[in-house]
Coordinates of C-alpha atoms and ligand atoms in Angstrom, one line a residue:
X1 CA -32.6 29.0 29.6
X2 CA -30.8 31.8 27.8
X3 CA -32.4 33.6 24.9
X4 CA -31.9 32.1 21.4
X5 CA -29.7 34.3 19.3
X6 CA -30.3 34.2 15.6
X7 CA -26.6 33.8 14.8
X8 CA -26.0 30.8 17.1
X9 CA -27.0 28.1 14.6
X10 CA -24.9 29.4 11.7
X11 CA -22.0 30.0 14.2
X12 CA -22.3 26.4 15.5
X13 CA -22.3 25.0 11.9
X14 CA -19.3 27.2 11.0
X15 CA -17.4 26.0 14.1
X16 CA -18.1 22.4 13.4
X17 CA -15.7 22.8 10.5
X18 CA -12.9 23.5 13.0
X19 CA -13.1 20.1 14.7
X20 CA -10.8 17.3 13.7
X21 CA -8.7 15.3 13.3
X22 CA -9.1 15.1 9.5
X23 CA -7.0 12.1 8.5
X24 CA -8.0 12.3 4.9
X25 CA -7.5 16.0 4.3
X26 CA -5.5 17.3 1.4
X27 CA -5.0 20.5 3.5
X28 CA -2.5 18.7 5.8
X29 CA 0.2 17.7 3.3
X30 CA 3.0 15.3 4.3
X31 CA 4.9 14.9 1.1
X32 CA 6.3 17.2 -1.7
X33 CA 3.5 16.1 -4.0
X34 CA 0.8 17.0 -1.5
X35 CA 2.6 20.2 -0.6
X36 CA 2.7 21.3 -4.2
X37 CA -1.1 20.8 -4.6
X38 CA -1.7 22.5 -1.3
X39 CA 0.3 25.5 -2.3
X40 CA -1.5 25.7 -5.6
X41 CA -4.9 25.4 -3.9
X42 CA -4.0 28.1 -1.4
X43 CA -2.8 30.4 -4.1
X44 CA -5.9 30.0 -6.2
X45 CA -8.1 30.3 -3.1
X46 CA -6.7 33.8 -2.3
X47 CA -7.1 35.0 -5.9
X48 CA -10.7 33.8 -5.7
X49 CA -11.1 35.5 -2.3
X50 CA -9.8 38.8 -3.7
X51 CA -12.1 38.6 -6.7
X52 CA -15.0 37.8 -4.3
X53 CA -14.3 40.8 -2.1
X54 CA -13.9 43.2 -5.0
X55 CA -17.0 42.1 -6.8
X56 CA -19.2 42.0 -3.6
X57 CA -17.9 45.5 -2.6
X58 CA -18.7 47.0 -6.0
X59 CA -22.1 45.3 -5.8
X60 CA -22.8 46.8 -2.4
X61 CA -21.6 50.2 -3.5
X62 CA -24.0 50.1 -6.5
X63 CA -26.9 48.9 -4.4
X64 CA -26.5 51.6 -1.8
X65 CA -25.5 54.5 -4.0
X66 CA -27.9 54.0 -6.8
X67 CA -30.9 52.7 -4.9
X68 CA -34.3 54.2 -5.7
X69 CA -35.1 57.3 -3.7
X70 CA -38.4 59.3 -3.8
X71 CA -38.1 62.1 -6.2
X72 CA -34.7 61.2 -7.6
X73 CA -34.4 60.5 -11.4
X74 CA -33.1 57.1 -12.5
X75 CA -29.2 57.0 -12.7
X76 CA -27.6 57.5 -16.1
X77 CA -26.1 54.4 -17.6
X78 CA -22.6 54.6 -19.0
X79 CA -21.9 53.5 -22.5
X80 CA -18.7 52.9 -24.4
X81 CA -16.3 53.7 -21.6
X82 CA -13.1 52.4 -23.3
X83 CA -10.9 52.6 -20.3
X84 CA -13.3 50.6 -18.1
X85 CA -13.8 48.0 -20.8
X86 CA -10.1 47.5 -21.3
X87 CA -9.7 47.2 -17.5
X88 CA -12.3 44.6 -17.0
X89 CA -11.0 42.5 -19.9
X90 CA -7.4 42.7 -18.8
X91 CA -7.9 42.2 -15.1
X92 CA -9.5 38.7 -15.4
X93 CA -7.0 37.8 -18.1
X94 CA -4.1 38.7 -15.8
X95 CA -5.7 36.8 -12.9
X96 CA -6.2 33.7 -15.1
X97 CA -2.5 33.9 -16.0
X98 CA -1.6 33.8 -12.3
X99 CA -3.9 30.8 -11.9
X100 CA -2.9 28.9 -15.1
X101 CA 0.9 29.2 -14.8
X102 CA 1.2 27.6 -11.4
X103 CA -1.5 25.1 -12.3
X104 CA 0.3 23.9 -15.4
X105 CA 3.6 23.9 -13.5
X106 CA 2.2 21.8 -10.7
X107 CA 0.6 19.3 -13.2
X108 CA 4.0 18.7 -14.7
X109 CA 5.8 18.6 -11.4
X110 CA 3.5 15.9 -10.1
X111 CA 3.3 13.9 -13.3
X112 CA 5.1 10.9 -11.6
X113 CA 8.7 11.4 -12.7
X114 CA 11.0 10.3 -10.0
X115 CA 14.8 10.3 -9.4
X116 CA 16.6 7.0 -10.4
X117 CA 17.0 6.0 -6.7
X118 CA 13.3 6.1 -6.0
X119 CA 11.6 3.2 -4.4
X120 CA 9.5 1.7 -7.2
X121 CA 6.2 0.0 -6.3
X122 CA 3.6 -1.5 -8.6
X123 CA 0.1 -0.8 -7.4
X124 CA -2.7 -3.0 -8.7
X125 CA -6.3 -2.2 -7.9
X126 CA -8.7 -5.1 -7.4
X127 CA -12.3 -5.3 -6.5
X128 CA -12.0 -4.2 -3.6
X129 CA -8.5 -4.2 -2.4
X130 CA -5.0 -3.1 -3.3
X131 CA -2.0 -5.2 -4.2
X132 CA 1.6 -3.8 -3.8
X133 CA 4.6 -5.3 -5.6
X134 CA 8.0 -4.1 -4.7
X135 CA 10.0 -5.2 -7.8
X136 CA 13.4 -4.3 -6.5
X137 CA 12.8 -6.2 -3.2
X138 CA 10.9 -9.1 -4.7
X139 CA 8.1 -8.6 -2.3
X140 CA 4.3 -8.7 -2.7
X141 CA 1.8 -7.4 -0.1
X142 CA -1.6 -5.9 0.1
X143 CA -3.6 -3.0 1.5
X144 CA -0.9 -1.6 3.7
X145 CA 1.9 0.1 1.7
X146 CA 5.1 0.6 3.7
X147 CA 7.5 3.3 2.4
X148 CA 10.7 4.8 4.0
X149 CA 10.8 8.4 5.2
X150 CA 12.5 11.0 3.0
X151 CA 13.1 8.7 0.0
X152 CA 11.2 9.3 -3.3
X153 CA 8.6 6.7 -4.0
X154 CA 7.3 6.0 -7.4
X155 CA 4.0 4.1 -7.8
X156 CA 3.1 2.6 -11.1
X157 CA -0.6 2.1 -10.9
X158 CA -2.9 -0.2 -12.8
X159 CA -6.0 -2.4 -12.3
X160 CA -6.8 -6.1 -12.6
X161 CA -10.5 -5.5 -13.3
X162 CA -12.4 -2.2 -13.5
X163 CA -11.2 1.4 -13.2
X164 CA -10.2 2.4 -9.6
X165 CA -8.5 5.5 -8.4
X166 CA -5.6 5.6 -6.0
X167 CA -5.8 8.4 -3.4
X168 CA -4.0 9.1 -0.2
X169 CA -4.9 12.8 0.4
X170 CA -2.0 13.7 2.8
X171 CA 0.6 12.2 0.5
X172 CA -0.7 12.7 -3.0
X173 CA -3.0 11.6 -5.7
X174 CA -5.5 10.9 -7.1
X175 CA -4.5 8.7 -10.0
X176 CA -6.8 6.4 -11.9
X177 CA -6.0 2.7 -11.9
X178 CA -6.9 1.6 -15.4
X179 CA -6.8 -2.0 -16.7
X180 CA -4.1 -2.4 -19.4
X181 CA -2.6 1.0 -18.7
X182 CA 0.0 2.3 -16.2
X183 CA -0.3 5.7 -14.5
X184 CA 2.3 7.0 -12.2
X185 CA 2.6 9.2 -9.1
X186 CA 5.8 10.0 -7.2
X187 CA 6.1 11.6 -3.8
X188 CA 8.6 12.0 -1.0
X189 CA 7.0 11.6 2.4
X190 CA 8.3 14.0 5.0
X191 CA 6.8 12.6 8.2
X192 CA 6.7 9.2 9.8
X193 CA 3.2 8.0 10.4
X194 CA 0.2 6.2 9.1
X195 CA -1.9 7.7 6.4
X196 CA -5.3 6.5 5.2
X197 CA -6.7 6.8 1.7
X198 CA -9.3 5.1 -0.4
X199 CA -10.4 4.3 -3.9
X200 CA -11.8 7.4 -5.5
X201 CA -13.5 6.0 -8.6
X202 CA -16.8 4.1 -8.3
X203 CA -15.9 0.5 -8.9
X204 CA -18.8 -1.6 -7.7
X205 CA -20.6 -2.9 -4.6
X206 CA -17.8 -2.3 -2.1
X207 CA -16.2 0.8 -3.7
X208 CA -16.8 2.7 -0.4
X209 CA -15.0 -0.1 1.5
X210 CA -11.9 -0.1 -0.7
X211 CA -9.6 1.7 1.6
X212 CA -5.9 1.6 2.0
X213 CA -3.1 2.6 4.4
X214 CA 0.3 4.0 3.8
X215 CA 2.8 3.5 6.6
X216 CA 5.7 5.9 6.3
X217 CA 8.5 4.2 8.3
X218 CA 11.8 5.6 9.4
X219 CA 14.6 4.2 7.3
X220 CA 15.6 1.6 9.8
X221 CA 12.0 0.6 10.5
X222 CA 11.4 0.1 6.8
X223 CA 14.5 -2.0 6.5
X224 CA 13.3 -4.2 9.4
X225 CA 9.8 -4.5 7.9
X226 CA 11.3 -5.5 4.5
X227 CA 13.5 -8.1 6.1
X228 CA 10.5 -9.7 7.9
X229 CA 8.4 -9.6 4.7
X230 CA 11.2 -11.2 2.7
X231 CA 11.6 -14.1 5.0
X232 CA 9.5 -17.1 4.3
X233 CA 6.3 -17.6 6.2
X234 CA 6.7 -18.8 9.8
X235 CA 6.3 -22.6 10.1
X236 CA 3.9 -23.3 12.9
X237 CA 5.2 -25.4 15.8
X238 CA 3.9 -29.0 15.8
X239 CA 0.9 -29.7 17.9
X240 CA -0.3 -26.0 17.9
X241 CA -3.6 -24.7 16.7
X242 CA -1.7 -22.8 14.0
X243 CA -0.4 -26.1 12.6
X244 CA -3.9 -27.5 12.5
X245 CA -4.9 -24.2 10.8
X246 CA -2.2 -24.7 8.1
X247 CA -3.7 -28.2 7.4
X248 CA -7.2 -26.7 7.1
X249 CA -5.9 -24.0 4.8
X250 CA -4.1 -26.5 2.6
X251 CA -7.2 -28.6 2.1
X252 CA -9.7 -25.7 1.7
X253 CA -10.6 -23.5 -1.2
X254 CA -8.3 -20.8 0.3
X255 CA -5.3 -22.2 -1.7
X256 CA -7.1 -21.5 -5.0
X257 CA -7.3 -17.8 -4.3
X258 CA -4.5 -16.9 -1.9
X259 CA -0.7 -17.1 -2.1
X260 CA 1.2 -18.1 1.0
X261 CA 4.8 -18.5 -0.2
X262 CA 5.7 -22.1 -0.2
X263 CA 2.2 -23.2 0.7
X264 CA -0.2 -22.1 -2.0
X265 CA -0.2 -20.2 -5.3
X266 CA -3.6 -18.5 -5.6
X267 CA -3.8 -15.0 -7.1
X268 CA -7.4 -14.0 -6.8
X269 CA -7.1 -12.5 -3.3
X270 CA -4.4 -10.8 -1.3
X271 CA -1.0 -12.5 -0.7
X272 CA -1.3 -13.8 2.9
X273 CA 2.4 -14.8 3.4
X274 CA 2.7 -12.2 6.2
X275 CA -0.9 -11.3 6.8
X276 CA -0.3 -11.5 10.5
X277 CA 1.9 -8.4 10.3
X278 CA -0.8 -6.2 8.9
X279 CA -2.8 -4.1 11.3
X280 CA -6.1 -4.4 9.4
X281 CA -7.8 -6.8 7.0
X282 CA -10.2 -6.4 4.1
X283 CA -8.4 -3.3 2.7
X284 CA -8.4 -1.4 6.0
X285 CA -12.0 -2.1 7.0
X286 CA -11.4 -4.1 10.2
X287 CA -8.7 -4.5 12.8
X288 CA -6.7 -7.6 12.2
X289 CA -7.9 -9.4 15.4
X290 CA -9.2 -12.9 16.1
X291 CA -12.9 -11.9 16.2
X292 CA -12.8 -10.1 12.8
X293 CA -10.6 -12.8 11.2
X294 CA -13.1 -15.5 12.3
X295 CA -16.1 -13.6 11.0
X296 CA -14.3 -12.8 7.8
X297 CA -13.3 -16.4 7.1
X298 CA -16.8 -17.7 7.9
X299 CA -18.6 -15.2 5.7
X300 CA -16.7 -12.4 4.1
X301 CA -19.6 -10.9 2.0
X302 CA -21.6 -10.3 5.2
X303 CA -18.8 -7.9 6.4
X304 CA -18.0 -6.5 3.0
X305 CA -20.9 -6.5 0.5
X306 CA -20.1 -8.2 -2.8
X307 CA -16.7 -9.4 -1.6
X308 CA -15.2 -11.8 -4.1
X309 CA -14.1 -14.0 -1.2
X310 CA -17.3 -16.0 -1.2
X311 CA -18.8 -17.8 1.7
X312 CA -17.0 -21.1 2.1
X313 CA -19.0 -24.1 0.9
X314 CA -19.4 -26.4 2.7
X315 CA -19.2 -24.1 5.7
X316 CA -16.1 -24.5 7.9
X317 CA -16.6 -25.7 11.4
X318 CA -15.9 -23.4 14.3
X319 CA -12.9 -25.4 15.2
X320 CA -11.5 -25.1 11.7
X321 CA -12.1 -21.4 11.7
X322 CA -10.3 -21.0 15.1
X323 CA -7.4 -23.0 13.7
X324 CA -7.2 -20.9 10.6
X325 CA -7.3 -17.7 12.7
X326 CA -4.4 -19.0 14.8
X327 CA -2.5 -19.9 11.6
X328 CA -3.0 -16.6 9.9
X329 CA -2.0 -14.7 13.0
X330 CA 1.2 -16.8 13.2
X331 CA 2.1 -15.5 9.7
X332 CA 3.9 -12.4 11.1
Ligands
HEC401 C1 -12.9 -17.2 -4.3 C2 -11.5 -16.8 -3.9 C3 -11.2 -16.8 -2.4 C4 -11.3 -17.9 -1.6 C5 -11.7 -19.3 -1.9 C6 -10.7 -17.4 -0.3 N1 -10.5 -16.1 -0.4 FE1 -9.7 -15.0 1.1 N2 -9.9 -13.3 -0.1 C7 -10.3 -13.3 -1.4 C8 -10.4 -12.0 -1.9 C9 -10.8 -11.5 -3.2 C10 -10.0 -11.2 -0.8 C11 -10.0 -9.6 -0.7 C12 -11.4 -9.3 -0.4 C13 -11.6 -7.8 -0.1 O1 -10.9 -7.2 0.7 O2 -12.6 -7.3 -0.7 C14 -9.7 -12.0 0.3 C15 -9.3 -11.6 1.6 C16 -8.9 -12.5 2.6 C17 -8.3 -12.0 3.8 C18 -7.9 -10.6 4.2 C19 -6.6 -10.2 3.7 C20 -6.2 -8.8 3.8 O3 -5.0 -8.5 3.7 O4 -7.1 -7.9 3.9 C21 -8.0 -13.1 4.5 C22 -7.4 -13.2 5.9 C23 -8.5 -14.3 3.8 N3 -9.0 -13.8 2.6 C24 -8.4 -15.6 4.2 C25 -8.9 -16.6 3.5 C26 -9.0 -18.0 4.0 C27 -8.5 -18.4 5.4 C28 -9.6 -18.7 3.1 C29 -10.0 -20.2 3.1 C30 -10.9 -20.6 4.2 C31 -10.0 -17.9 2.0 N4 -9.5 -16.6 2.3 C32 -10.6 -18.2 0.8 C33 -10.6 -14.4 -2.1 C34 -10.7 -15.7 -1.6
CU402 CU1 -12.0 0.8 -6.5

């Protein structure tokens, strides 16, 4: 075995930082909002780096030049050097101006104002999921926010219960979701793709599980998505498992908590009218597949601690659950 070098451990730790991908990094901006914060961060970082280098260099010079040597008298301290005192007062003040001006400018630029043609979406935080209402489209969905590429998006954010915070690092944020109050962010995404984010304000048992997804679609893909979402829920063909599932849904507690357009009016949980078109369930925690849906329906709190979708009482039979899964999957 080769000899251990003292620097190998710090080097390994340092290089670990170079891995990736980093899906939730603010350092990979994909909207004007995120770019503005990134530019601000980078600018301030270099000011801080310059200050660090200058201060450390002066420190090293002082340590070496004025170190104690045998037979040498103690160095003479300087008192009342007006020029030096003015310099070290003005230099930090000047640097603070270079930090403060862009900071204040970025705060105003990202305050949530948007052009009149922006796509407006209301965002409502719930314990522990996100509701999205597209007023102009008359469309309600949950946990996966679709937006078109290149068009400004304005989110009006609030909460139905406690304080949450909406945050999708590559696109912008964070913004608190406060009950009885509306906060705004606006951004213009500049790349098609799927971005993940999460609640950034401790909000209870499943705070860490309160994720979200933003899908930036091309203009035409967004149009197709909206058309599908606007259509009523698919009616299951007769004799199928999905049809049996619809009947189970209609006679279970589900209807008290979930809306399926034309089927049930509940508003405690996410709108399920097109739940089959989502890629994940439970605010981005699990893939939207049969196995996870079945486990979720049988006992949601075992998958997501504290989930307000309680265990069904009396428990559903396996056949009922399988039928419900088929029904939910048919709601494309
Ligand atoms: C007491 C209210 C309540 C009842 C009853 C209820 N749910 Fe839920 N459901 C919720 C809540 C709240 C969530 C969001 C939970 C979370 O993500 O933390 C949810 C989430 C879901 C999801 C995931 C949706 C998504 O987009 O992530 C599905 C699917 C679902 N419920 C199906 C059902 C079915 C089927 C039934 C009936 C067997 C049912 N629910 C009964 C409250 C309820
Ligand atoms: Cu939260």
